[in-house]
Amino acid sequence: MDSNNTILAISLLLSIWCATCVAQSSNVYNVKDHGAVGNGQNDDTKVFQAAWDASCAIEGNPTILIPEGSYLVGPLLFKGPCKGVMAIDLRGQLLASTNLNAYTKNWIEFQYINGLAISGGGTFNGQGSLAWPYNECPKKWSCKILPMSLVFSFVKNAKIKSISSVDSKLFHMHIFSSENFDIESVTISAPGDSPNTDGIHVAVSTNVTITNATIGTGDDCISVGPGTSNLNISNVHCGPGHGISVGSLGKNSGETDVVGLTVRNCTLNGTTNGLRIKTWQSSPTPLKAVHFTYEDIIMNNVYNPIIIDQEYCPYVSCAEKDPSRVQIYDIKFTNVKGTSSSAEAIKFICSSSFPCQGVILNDIDLKFIGDATGNMTTTSTCANVHGKSNGNVKPNPCI
Ligand SMILES: *[C@@H]1O[C@H](CO)[C@@H](O)[C@H](O)[C@H]1NC(C)=O
Ligand SMILES: *[C@@H]1O[C@H](CO)[C@@H](O)[C@H](O)[C@H]1NC(C)=O
Ligand SMILES: *[C@@H]1O[C@H](CO)[C@@H](O)[C@H](O)[C@H]1NC(C)=O
Ligand SMILES: *[C@@H]1O[C@H](CO)[C@@H](O)[C@H](O)[C@H]1NC(C)=O
Ligand SMILES: *[C@@H]1O[C@H](CO)[C@@H](O)[C@H](O)[C@H]1NC(C)=O
Ligand SMILES: *[C@@H]1O[C@H](CO)[C@@H](O)[C@H](O)[C@H]1NC(C)=O
């Protein structure tokens, strides 16, 4: 046996030993051993709820194992506090019930948990296509809200890794009132024309990272709501969809600031927006959106690659017309390159009451691809914005 084979043999022995030791010393709750059928037809909700409730009462590192198979479940409430650190090893596929009457709120909700890991390569399938026609929110101010797929509220120290989410009825993931939350190597997909199927929405949360994700949906790739601080997004591929968006901010009273956002090494492909900040007019509470860094971004056929819109109004007419009271400052765009599907590649429409401050453009190169005449010149538009441009900036900067 040469030394390589010796190493191989030892690591094989170790992995066998380890598999045994994990199976024995930790508490693995295999849903199949507790009556889950996993044939995509049988309602396995009760087994899944029991799996969580039993595991949550165990100290240490309980793992809920979901083997291959399709499990029709939901809605589910995975509530803590739990005695130990919870893990879900999802290897199969969960299918959301298509009966909208079954839902009071969302599909799978995680609440009040300190220590949570979800991994395993499996899929959360929201089966949204039958529900999408019932979503009137893109058209109406007040509307019935469809269930989101995965909602995390009051969750600390979580890691979601190597899972997929497809065809949510509304948002795929909503991280709310949570902290120290890492999302890594996830794939999220829904058709480009599915309504409000945002990939990941983060609000009222601190220390969140999203890395190495592929997200294509009918709405925002990642959206950032009020009260978010220290959010890092890196190596994310978005498209189709509406891009990486902060806001809309300033719709409701009591909203709090968005502080510290880094978006690095991301690609936007065929999205309506690239990097967007949007705020409603006439916000009831004054608030701030500050310290954002966007760096090393590739745009491929994006309609509004860089946009700050403080007159956001998705409806024909909005109730309020006063200037936005959201103060935007210290926003840096560095090394943003690629193509725009509109000539107006940079658009800063800031509030006349609270002009944007410290907006910096460094090394921007955006070309227009939509013109049949072959004119690739892009333009920029500014209203109420202060800042500066450094290095080569195309389009010619208006700041
Ligand atoms: C990124 O995520 C994909 C799954 O979407 C995975 O196959 C790949 O190994 C991940 N890369 C890294 C560097 O983690
Ligand atoms: C966020 O992370 C920083 C260190 O990066 C830490 O000091 C701070 O306590 C964390 N905040 C919360 C709410 O966990
Ligand atoms: C986000 O990135 C910034 C700058 O690189 C770093 O200081 C901060 O600790 C990071 N935050 C998290 C939650 O990883
Ligand atoms: C940036 O993203 C590309 C994929 O688009 C990846 O190959 C590369 O490793 C990333 N760079 C860093 C520094 O993470
Ligand atoms: C970009 O989007 C187009 C159209 O949806 C698609 O054909 C292409 O494969 C995508 N490119 C990448 C790099 O994902
Ligand atoms: C190309 O487009 C830019 C921006 O719309 C315009 O200012 C310019 O005149 C155009 N150039 C030609 C040669 O048509």
Coordinates of N, CA and C and ligand atoms in Angstrom, one line a residue, residues 157 178-180 206-207 230, ligand 2:
N157 N -28.5 33.0 14.7 CA -27.5 32.0 14.5 C -28.0 30.9 13.6
S178 N -34.3 39.0 12.7 CA -33.4 37.9 12.9 C -32.0 38.4 12.9
E179 N -31.0 37.6 13.5 CA -29.6 38.1 13.5 C -28.6 36.9 13.3
N180 N -27.5 37.3 12.8 CA -26.4 36.3 12.5 C -27.0 35.2 11.7
T206 N -30.1 41.9 11.5 CA -28.8 42.3 11.6 C -27.8 41.2 11.3
N207 N -26.7 41.5 10.7 CA -25.6 40.5 10.4 C -26.2 39.4 9.6
N230 N -26.1 45.8 8.4 CA -25.0 44.9 8.2 C -25.4 43.6 7.4
Ligands
LIG2 C1 -23.1 41.6 14.5 O1 -21.8 41.3 14.3 C2 -20.9 42.1 15.0 C3 -19.5 41.6 14.6 O2 -19.4 41.5 13.2 C4 -21.1 41.9 16.5 O3 -20.2 42.8 17.2 C5 -22.5 42.3 16.8 O4 -22.8 42.0 18.2 C6 -23.5 41.5 16.0 N1 -24.9 42.0 16.2 C7 -25.8 41.2 16.6 C8 -27.2 41.8 16.8 O5 -25.7 40.0 16.7

